[in-house]
């Protein structure tokens, strides 16, 4: 999704803005641009495609100036052309925008009638003309911004510079995140703290409706009513250095390999070494909770589906899980005393945030499972239980997912204990099995070559089916999502028991079927499904433990043997081979693994 940076100081800002944009690359984009103020005019360089194109343009035509804004654009309104790339400017202002201006058509018509000539198809350009219109009426930049913000409907984070005001940079936020950075004699704005990491570790997060005046030595923040307010300055722990890939070819692979460590970190924060829970206090008692609602998007939503099984089986607590974009408009009746859990890596996903606003309006307690503690979702929640995955850069979520599972299982166990639904020995056994997971994942990672070899066979497939039952059904969906996202092969995750009700018609000798079949109560059922696929010539890729593979009683095309584990924690372990399979299939196909086409890491618009 679009990324924003802005900077004001006494050194040339263009190279620093470009560096900030590189740190936002992971969000996904298809064009980029930078504007600075030089000698009383706005100077802009824009380019379609990757940032290297923009960098080359800056080499050919360097940009001077001590104040400027930069943008990576993920196209919403209008194709990813240079004309639609940001910054958008008039003779008086230049603007970068992340979000969607919902009333832009009405505003554009009004402004065109007044003689404003538009150069792009974007909703964002409207903002530049609207501010200009107020400046033309004699308002100061601050007044023109405040007046314009009141006219805009939708979601936005903005960076704005004004001709004739080389000492001023303005940022604003409604719906989309914006971080303000405090430097020595410099001030910055960015879509997230990561963008500003080498410049400062002192960050304030604008609240909903805030806007800020940034000067070289001073920052003034206003709330939605234009009143001057103080916002807390956080000291971020993000390293000043670019978060690197280390020895790995891609962030995704690095993040897959980080899983044992980050699951271990997350567990250390939530459990004791003798297999007991040590959860943060919650503002409700699980005993009194009649129902849990879980919302999220993409991978985060699948973590929620796994959690539904855990809460229902272990805590005997009914759970509804829904995709946030559906939930937000569904007008679901919600029971008094209910808890809504938001699952999100970024904590900024627009639909998840909107779903939470709805849940809050229905009197629900909000619990956030997020990876970014200062994110909008964390700030809206009554309580946050963070995943400790560290920054996740690869667009396809991996370590965020398995740390989400870790937190959600600990929450389900807490609820189970509070409700007296689990005996102490079973709770201890599950926690013990969970603590074994990092070592077991390491064993899977050591065997990655076996999966790499299989990936060569998958790379030519047109479609791939993933099957799983119970706790493994959501992992089948997650595995298929990973493959789709980065290899562009069509894949579907299905509950194995549904095979006969449709997907079996697709099976022939060209159809790889990945079956997730750990030992446990449902093994025999899934093994029968494997036989049904094999009997129709389907290529079964069986992921199970040694004993499951030995006893399947059908011819399989490929077997991936995982360590034996308690069925309750199998989703964590079985996530890893499907991640590796997607990764190596994408490598075999030569796709852009870390920034797959059309995808954004953090979806901050609807
Ligand atoms: C995007 C990302 C996915 C992610 C989803 C939800 O689609 O590409 O990887 O699962 O958003 O993001 P969140 O930050 O809320 O977990």
XYZ file of C-alpha atoms and ligand atoms in Angstrom:
622
model
C 0.000 0.000 0.000
C 1.138 3.585 -0.493
C 4.012 4.793 1.639
C 4.748 8.356 2.674
C 7.904 10.098 3.847
C 8.608 13.757 4.499
C 11.546 15.689 5.862
C 12.551 19.235 6.778
C 16.011 20.325 7.939
C 19.140 21.999 6.742
C 20.675 19.269 4.566
C 19.535 18.162 1.096
C 16.565 15.871 1.681
C 16.229 14.043 -1.626
C 18.674 11.145 -0.877
C 17.179 10.724 2.601
C 13.662 10.647 1.216
C 14.707 8.001 -1.308
C 16.210 5.936 1.493
C 12.969 6.291 3.479
C 11.015 5.094 0.446
C 13.276 2.044 0.192
C 12.278 1.166 3.740
C 8.626 1.360 2.721
C 9.120 -0.762 -0.406
C 7.942 -3.852 1.432
C 4.416 -2.408 1.613
C 3.999 -2.956 -2.137
C 3.845 -0.233 -4.821
C 3.900 0.323 -8.557
C 5.261 3.880 -8.940
C 7.116 6.406 -6.817
C 8.047 10.061 -6.604
C 9.712 12.826 -4.634
C 9.073 16.589 -4.498
C 11.264 19.258 -2.930
C 11.040 23.015 -2.694
C 13.835 24.787 -4.523
C 14.167 28.496 -5.220
C 10.506 29.128 -4.624
C 9.196 26.364 -6.900
C 8.149 22.763 -6.494
C 10.508 20.363 -8.191
C 9.232 16.818 -8.774
C 10.720 13.536 -10.015
C 8.413 10.568 -10.545
C 8.784 7.162 -12.164
C 6.726 4.044 -12.679
C 7.970 0.627 -11.573
C 10.592 -0.035 -8.933
C 12.463 2.587 -6.926
C 15.586 2.013 -9.015
C 13.773 3.813 -11.836
C 13.212 6.816 -9.596
C 16.788 6.607 -8.299
C 18.078 6.719 -11.877
C 15.900 9.720 -12.614
C 17.390 11.460 -9.583
C 20.897 10.698 -10.848
C 20.035 12.182 -14.256
C 18.206 15.159 -12.774
C 19.167 15.636 -9.111
C 16.785 17.383 -6.732
C 18.043 20.101 -4.400
C 16.063 21.413 -1.418
C 15.942 21.096 2.356
C 12.269 20.255 2.607
C 10.468 17.559 0.675
C 8.013 14.688 0.486
C 8.214 11.231 -1.073
C 5.728 8.522 -1.963
C 5.419 4.958 -3.133
C 2.056 4.452 -4.832
C -0.091 1.330 -4.918
C -2.642 2.177 -7.586
C -6.283 2.586 -6.548
C -7.783 5.391 -8.662
C -6.074 5.343 -12.056
C -3.393 3.142 -13.581
C 0.200 3.092 -12.306
C 1.391 5.740 -14.792
C 3.830 8.585 -14.193
C 0.988 11.130 -14.366
C -0.857 9.311 -11.601
C 2.266 8.898 -9.445
C 2.612 11.178 -6.413
C 3.525 13.866 -5.438
C 0.633 15.755 -7.009
C 1.161 19.465 -7.275
C -0.268 22.798 -8.307
C 1.824 25.954 -8.620
C 1.422 26.416 -4.852
C 1.430 23.034 -3.089
C 2.622 19.468 -3.496
C 0.890 16.577 -1.745
C 1.530 12.909 -1.063
C -1.423 10.810 0.037
C -2.037 7.334 1.377
C -5.702 6.306 1.492
C -8.844 7.035 -0.496
C -10.760 10.310 -0.739
C -14.324 9.103 -1.096
C -15.879 12.435 -2.092
C -13.183 13.309 -4.634
C -15.574 13.318 -7.598
C -17.776 16.014 -6.071
C -14.733 18.035 -4.998
C -13.099 17.700 -8.400
C -16.250 18.855 -10.191
C -16.471 21.848 -7.858
C -12.803 22.745 -8.319
C -12.840 22.246 -12.096
C -15.817 24.611 -12.271
C -13.598 27.178 -10.559
C -10.928 26.711 -13.222
C -8.578 24.172 -11.610
C -6.997 21.980 -14.281
C -6.305 18.395 -13.227
C -3.378 16.403 -14.614
C -4.152 12.913 -13.269
C -6.987 10.444 -12.723
C -6.291 10.194 -9.003
C -8.439 11.097 -6.041
C -5.264 12.450 -4.390
C -4.750 15.342 -6.800
C -8.021 16.813 -5.535
C -6.335 17.515 -2.199
C -3.637 19.661 -3.840
C -6.256 21.707 -5.694
C -8.507 22.043 -2.668
C -5.683 23.434 -0.538
C -4.645 25.713 -3.402
C -8.186 27.007 -3.628
C -8.090 28.047 0.023
C -4.631 29.602 -0.433
C -6.051 31.578 -3.379
C -8.690 32.909 -0.998
C -5.903 34.342 1.175
C -5.654 31.655 3.856
C -2.263 30.738 5.337
C -0.938 27.202 4.651
C -2.037 26.150 8.138
C -5.521 27.614 7.700
C -5.854 26.198 4.185
C -4.888 22.734 5.446
C -7.312 22.864 8.362
C -10.121 24.034 6.075
C -9.354 21.345 3.477
C -9.225 18.530 6.019
C -12.767 19.375 7.062
C -13.949 18.903 3.472
C -12.308 15.529 2.878
C -14.228 12.282 3.367
C -12.487 8.930 3.504
C -9.143 7.756 4.777
C -5.861 9.544 4.439
C -2.363 10.206 5.611
C -0.889 13.300 3.966
C 2.410 15.095 3.538
C 2.205 18.641 2.144
C 4.749 21.333 1.175
C 3.950 24.925 0.205
C 5.708 27.214 -2.284
C 7.164 30.208 -0.499
C 7.286 28.335 2.823
C 10.594 26.462 2.740
C 10.468 26.237 6.526
C 7.192 24.268 6.704
C 6.055 20.688 6.149
C 2.550 19.584 7.116
C 1.347 16.059 7.887
C -2.204 14.885 8.572
C -3.928 11.656 9.457
C -7.415 10.209 9.341
C -7.810 6.469 8.958
C -4.292 5.864 7.621
C -1.301 5.811 9.959
C 1.300 8.585 10.150
C 4.372 8.698 12.369
C 6.103 11.980 13.190
C 9.851 11.846 13.840
C 11.776 14.271 16.066
C 15.386 14.970 15.009
C 18.071 17.471 15.996
C 17.232 20.508 13.923
C 15.201 18.248 11.643
C 11.678 16.821 11.607
C 10.231 13.904 9.679
C 7.041 12.153 8.825
C 6.567 8.593 7.625
C 3.934 5.918 7.159
C 5.666 3.921 9.877
C 8.592 4.182 12.258
C 10.586 1.796 10.057
C 10.764 4.451 7.320
C 12.406 6.845 9.759
C 14.613 4.326 11.578
C 18.017 5.700 10.453
C 16.951 9.304 11.085
C 15.500 9.129 14.581
C 14.212 6.810 17.258
C 11.925 9.494 18.723
C 8.483 8.989 17.247
C 4.996 10.318 17.952
C 1.956 8.728 16.314
C -0.747 11.079 15.113
C -4.184 10.273 16.487
C -7.308 10.105 14.350
C -7.951 13.550 12.815
C -4.617 15.069 13.932
C -2.505 17.277 11.722
C 0.995 18.561 12.395
C 3.191 21.509 11.449
C 6.798 20.409 11.103
C 9.611 22.969 11.247
C 13.362 22.285 11.318
C 13.528 22.650 15.099
C 9.914 22.356 16.221
C 6.748 20.270 15.736
C 3.238 21.513 16.550
C 0.447 18.915 16.592
C -3.246 19.825 16.321
C -6.232 17.591 16.942
C -9.280 17.303 14.658
C -10.714 20.489 16.196
C -7.410 22.310 15.416
C -6.539 22.583 19.106
C -2.796 22.241 19.879
C -2.199 18.901 21.619
C 0.690 16.864 23.007
C 1.222 13.383 21.660
C 3.469 10.989 23.514
C 6.967 10.537 22.117
C 7.951 6.878 21.923
C 11.547 5.695 21.752
C 11.492 2.962 19.126
C 13.755 -0.031 19.340
C 14.061 -0.335 15.568
C 17.637 -0.551 14.450
C 19.058 2.437 12.619
C 20.478 0.150 9.986
C 18.342 -1.070 7.124
C 16.701 -4.279 8.222
C 18.687 -6.635 6.042
C 18.230 -10.043 4.492
C 21.407 -11.353 6.122
C 22.620 -14.486 4.390
C 19.196 -15.118 2.839
C 18.137 -14.480 -0.731
C 14.772 -13.069 0.283
C 13.145 -11.563 3.367
C 10.508 -14.274 3.157
C 13.078 -17.050 3.527
C 14.814 -15.193 6.344
C 11.487 -14.765 8.100
C 10.600 -18.451 7.653
C 13.913 -19.336 9.274
C 13.380 -16.838 12.101
C 10.283 -18.680 13.268
C 11.888 -20.899 15.921
C 13.438 -17.813 17.541
C 10.394 -15.533 17.408
C 7.949 -18.237 18.523
C 10.391 -18.833 21.386
C 10.413 -15.085 22.205
C 6.618 -14.908 22.115
C 6.338 -17.972 24.340
C 8.894 -16.627 26.808
C 6.702 -13.564 27.269
C 3.547 -15.613 27.883
C 4.672 -18.755 29.716
C 7.066 -19.905 32.431
C 9.853 -22.467 31.869
C 7.857 -25.064 33.843
C 4.996 -25.071 31.317
C 2.612 -22.671 33.034
C 0.925 -19.614 31.572
C 2.084 -16.097 32.501
C -0.380 -13.989 30.546
C -0.844 -10.223 30.922
C -3.932 -9.219 32.922
C -7.090 -8.877 30.825
C -9.917 -6.384 31.418
C -12.554 -9.166 31.517
C -13.022 -12.571 33.063
C -13.139 -15.472 30.592
C -15.693 -17.155 32.867
C -18.226 -14.444 32.052
C -17.600 -14.240 28.314
C -20.545 -15.719 26.390
C -18.998 -15.532 22.946
C -15.788 -14.575 21.163
C -15.697 -12.916 17.756
C -12.443 -13.009 15.805
C -11.783 -10.702 12.851
C -8.825 -10.314 10.504
C -7.844 -10.313 6.835
C -5.799 -12.738 4.748
C -3.339 -14.792 6.732
C -4.364 -13.143 10.000
C -7.927 -14.323 9.454
C -6.719 -17.899 8.968
C -4.912 -17.656 12.322
C -8.329 -16.696 13.678
C -9.923 -19.803 12.151
C -7.353 -21.999 13.919
C -8.129 -20.125 17.137
C -11.835 -20.887 16.741
C -11.057 -24.609 16.983
C -8.832 -24.018 20.025
C -11.307 -21.833 21.928
C -14.198 -24.145 21.176
C -12.395 -27.441 21.864
C -10.261 -26.427 24.823
C -12.296 -23.654 26.489
C -15.795 -24.727 25.368
C -16.328 -21.112 24.360
C -18.334 -20.418 21.174
C -16.400 -18.453 18.583
C -17.432 -16.700 15.446
C -14.643 -15.857 13.029
C -15.112 -13.607 10.044
C -13.191 -11.812 7.365
C -13.068 -8.204 8.545
C -14.287 -6.734 5.242
C -17.435 -8.844 5.510
C -17.925 -8.417 9.219
C -17.771 -4.610 9.130
C -20.922 -4.341 6.998
C -22.754 -7.453 8.186
C -24.503 -5.734 11.097
C -24.001 -8.834 13.191
C -25.888 -8.814 16.481
C -23.322 -9.059 19.277
C -23.991 -10.441 22.724
C -23.400 -8.256 25.801
C -20.155 -9.151 27.552
C -18.626 -10.562 24.372
C -14.975 -10.234 23.432
C -13.774 -9.373 19.938
C -10.242 -10.401 19.028
C -8.526 -8.587 16.163
C -5.636 -10.433 14.573
C -3.280 -8.314 12.487
C 0.416 -8.200 11.734
C 0.534 -4.503 10.867
C -2.250 -3.361 13.159
C -3.240 -0.969 10.370
C -5.470 -3.017 8.067
C -8.382 -0.697 7.273
C -11.107 -3.368 7.260
C -9.942 -4.903 10.539
C -9.877 -1.480 12.142
C -13.393 -0.726 10.887
C -14.651 -4.122 12.130
C -13.287 -3.244 15.565
C -15.032 0.124 15.564
C -18.268 -1.752 14.905
C -17.582 -4.278 17.675
C -16.743 -1.462 20.069
C -19.994 0.306 19.209
C -21.765 -2.938 20.143
C -20.226 -2.894 23.629
C -17.639 -5.590 23.011
C -14.294 -5.699 24.801
C -11.519 -5.512 22.240
C -8.398 -7.669 22.435
C -5.708 -7.070 19.813
C -3.174 -9.665 18.706
C -0.817 -7.450 16.708
C 2.833 -7.317 15.757
C 3.181 -3.517 15.902
C 2.475 -2.338 19.454
C 1.899 1.337 18.524
C -0.421 0.536 15.633
C -3.946 1.922 15.223
C -5.538 -1.425 16.130
C -3.429 -1.723 19.287
C -4.403 1.796 20.285
C -8.098 1.151 19.749
C -8.065 -2.097 21.732
C -8.838 -2.441 25.429
C -5.871 -4.763 25.689
C -3.091 -5.946 23.388
C -1.228 -9.225 23.538
C 1.648 -8.636 21.116
C 3.243 -11.149 18.829
C 7.004 -10.804 19.054
C 7.789 -11.566 15.422
C 9.862 -8.394 14.850
C 9.477 -6.446 11.603
C 8.034 -8.644 8.858
C 9.103 -7.331 5.459
C 8.144 -10.109 2.996
C 4.641 -9.416 1.685
C 3.640 -13.039 2.272
C 3.180 -13.351 6.012
C 5.057 -16.217 7.690
C 6.541 -15.547 11.115
C 3.696 -13.179 11.981
C 1.265 -16.054 11.348
C 2.995 -18.612 13.562
C 3.482 -16.096 16.370
C -0.217 -15.189 16.071
C -0.992 -18.893 16.502
C 1.282 -18.992 19.546
C -0.511 -16.074 21.219
C -3.960 -17.371 20.302
C -3.256 -20.833 21.717
C -2.029 -19.281 24.959
C -5.207 -17.178 25.097
C -7.406 -20.228 24.467
C -5.587 -22.130 27.216
C -6.041 -19.187 29.595
C -9.757 -19.167 28.819
C -9.913 -22.953 29.215
C -8.323 -22.778 32.651
C -10.458 -19.835 33.788
C -13.611 -21.671 32.728
C -12.510 -24.956 34.298
C -12.828 -26.618 30.884
C -9.411 -28.299 30.865
C -7.622 -30.380 33.459
C -4.240 -29.223 34.662
C -2.353 -32.163 33.145
C -3.776 -31.605 29.645
C -3.041 -27.871 29.792
C 0.532 -28.602 30.861
C 0.943 -31.201 28.102
C -0.191 -28.728 25.419
C 2.106 -26.013 26.745
C 4.951 -28.492 26.841
C 4.243 -29.485 23.235
C 4.143 -25.793 22.311
C 7.541 -25.231 23.882
C 8.903 -28.076 21.742
C 7.679 -26.407 18.545
C 10.738 -24.167 17.921
C 13.062 -27.197 17.987
C 10.686 -29.193 15.795
C 10.461 -26.345 13.272
C 14.259 -26.306 13.175
C 14.155 -29.970 12.204
C 11.739 -29.168 9.340
C 13.964 -26.304 8.189
C 17.018 -28.562 8.133
C 15.132 -30.732 5.643
C 14.218 -27.856 3.314
C 16.058 -29.383 0.336
C 13.495 -32.153 0.135
C 10.766 -29.521 -0.237
C 12.885 -27.526 -2.678
C 13.103 -30.606 -4.891
C 9.339 -31.105 -4.769
C 8.790 -27.465 -5.729
C 10.255 -28.144 -9.185
C 7.386 -30.558 -9.791
C 4.821 -28.051 -8.583
C 6.082 -25.132 -10.658
C 4.323 -26.382 -13.824
C 0.974 -27.007 -12.143
C -1.987 -24.887 -13.158
C -3.961 -25.572 -9.995
C -3.110 -27.089 -6.654
C -5.536 -28.357 -4.044
C -4.713 -28.273 -0.317
C -6.709 -30.494 2.046
C -6.858 -30.599 5.835
C -9.333 -31.424 8.573
C -10.077 -29.734 11.877
C -7.146 -27.620 13.023
C -5.370 -28.345 9.735
C -8.173 -27.043 7.523
C -7.149 -23.404 8.083
C -3.523 -24.396 7.419
C -4.671 -25.866 4.083
C -6.216 -22.465 3.297
C -3.093 -20.647 4.445
C -0.857 -22.969 2.379
C -2.934 -22.332 -0.725
C -2.898 -18.572 -0.082
C 0.909 -18.593 0.210
C 1.223 -20.437 -3.115
C -1.208 -18.088 -4.899
C 0.429 -14.954 -3.510
C 3.980 -15.589 -4.555
C 3.961 -18.207 -7.341
C 0.732 -17.038 -9.073
C -0.456 -20.653 -9.295
C -4.144 -21.023 -8.603
C -4.658 -22.964 -5.393
C -7.539 -23.767 -3.103
C -7.620 -24.897 0.501
C -10.492 -27.218 1.284
C -11.727 -29.173 4.287
C -10.785 -32.761 3.384
C -14.294 -33.985 4.220
C -15.754 -31.688 1.550
C -13.684 -33.308 -1.191
C -16.576 -35.472 -2.342
C -18.878 -32.492 -2.602
C -17.153 -30.841 -5.520
C -13.356 -30.619 -5.748
C -12.979 -34.345 -6.441
C -14.278 -33.562 -9.947
C -11.066 -31.628 -10.605
C -8.757 -34.498 -9.805
C -6.751 -36.063 -12.598
C -3.099 -37.001 -13.094
C -2.140 -33.330 -13.483
C -3.596 -32.179 -10.204
C -1.233 -32.002 -7.231
C -3.113 -32.385 -3.949
C -1.264 -31.370 -0.798
C -2.743 -33.215 2.169
C -2.003 -32.172 5.732
C -2.533 -35.285 7.831
C -0.921 -35.230 11.267
C -1.430 -38.105 13.682
C -4.416 -37.769 16.001
C -8.132 -38.412 16.071
C -8.740 -37.252 12.496
C -5.805 -39.066 10.865
C -7.830 -42.068 9.627
C -10.480 -39.792 8.100
C -7.891 -37.794 6.185
C -6.091 -41.002 5.130
C -9.369 -42.131 3.505
C -9.467 -38.901 1.533
C -5.908 -39.547 0.386
C -7.029 -42.913 -0.943
C -9.886 -41.258 -2.806
C -7.485 -38.835 -4.491
C -4.912 -41.536 -5.277
C -7.616 -43.820 -6.727
C -8.386 -41.105 -9.288
C -4.784 -40.665 -10.314
C -4.275 -37.431 -8.350
C -0.715 -36.611 -7.297
C -0.819 -36.778 -3.514
C 1.765 -34.767 -1.607
C 1.394 -36.077 1.894
C 2.558 -34.070 4.865
C 2.403 -36.168 8.014
C 4.642 -37.796 10.592
C 6.616 -40.985 9.875
C 3.947 -43.260 11.232
C 1.175 -41.451 9.309
C 3.130 -41.804 6.083
C 3.835 -45.500 6.750
C 0.183 -46.320 7.382
C -1.564 -44.345 4.653
C -2.179 -47.419 2.477
C -2.232 -45.467 -0.819
C 0.326 -44.516 -3.441
C 1.522 -41.007 -2.858
C 3.605 -38.835 -5.191
C 5.699 -37.203 -2.473
C 5.929 -37.505 1.295
C 7.102 -34.879 3.725
C 7.717 -36.379 7.145
C 7.478 -34.029 10.116
C 8.297 -34.733 13.767
C 5.476 -36.240 15.804
C 3.662 -33.657 17.844
C 0.593 -33.169 20.006
C -2.386 -32.701 17.653
C -3.281 -29.421 19.435
C -0.063 -27.704 18.319
C 0.175 -29.303 14.853
C -1.000 -26.097 13.054
C 2.243 -24.366 14.042
C 4.471 -27.146 12.773
C 2.501 -27.866 9.590
C 2.581 -24.187 8.578
C 6.289 -24.391 7.872
C 6.401 -26.966 5.043
C 3.588 -25.172 3.178
C 5.489 -21.891 3.497
C 8.671 -23.503 2.149
C 6.739 -25.188 -0.643
C 5.257 -21.857 -1.760
C 8.633 -20.144 -1.470
C 10.581 -22.681 -3.522
C 7.821 -22.983 -6.112
C 7.988 -19.212 -6.569
C 11.785 -19.450 -6.868
C 11.409 -22.180 -9.502
C 9.027 -19.889 -11.395
C 11.275 -16.843 -10.976
C 8.659 -14.529 -9.465
C 9.358 -11.536 -7.212
C 8.972 -13.331 -3.879
C 9.216 -10.401 -1.476
C 7.083 -8.034 -3.531
C 4.644 -10.123 -5.553
C 2.682 -8.338 -8.246
C -0.379 -6.336 -7.175
C -0.028 -7.195 -3.485
C 0.520 -4.826 -0.600
C 1.931 -5.706 2.792
C -0.247 -3.392 4.754
C -3.690 -2.711 3.302
C -4.637 0.663 4.697
C -7.509 1.321 2.278
C -10.769 -0.517 1.909
C -2.263 -8.096 3.227
C -0.968 -8.868 3.295
C -1.210 -10.217 3.936
C -1.861 -10.046 5.304
C -3.122 -9.203 5.227
C -3.600 -8.777 6.606
O -3.112 -8.708 2.317
O -0.413 -9.035 2.008
O 0.019 -10.906 4.099
O -2.165 -11.299 5.826
O -2.893 -7.996 4.500
O -2.650 -7.907 7.151
P -2.457 -7.648 8.675
O -1.348 -6.646 8.759
O -3.759 -7.111 9.195
O -2.111 -8.937 9.315
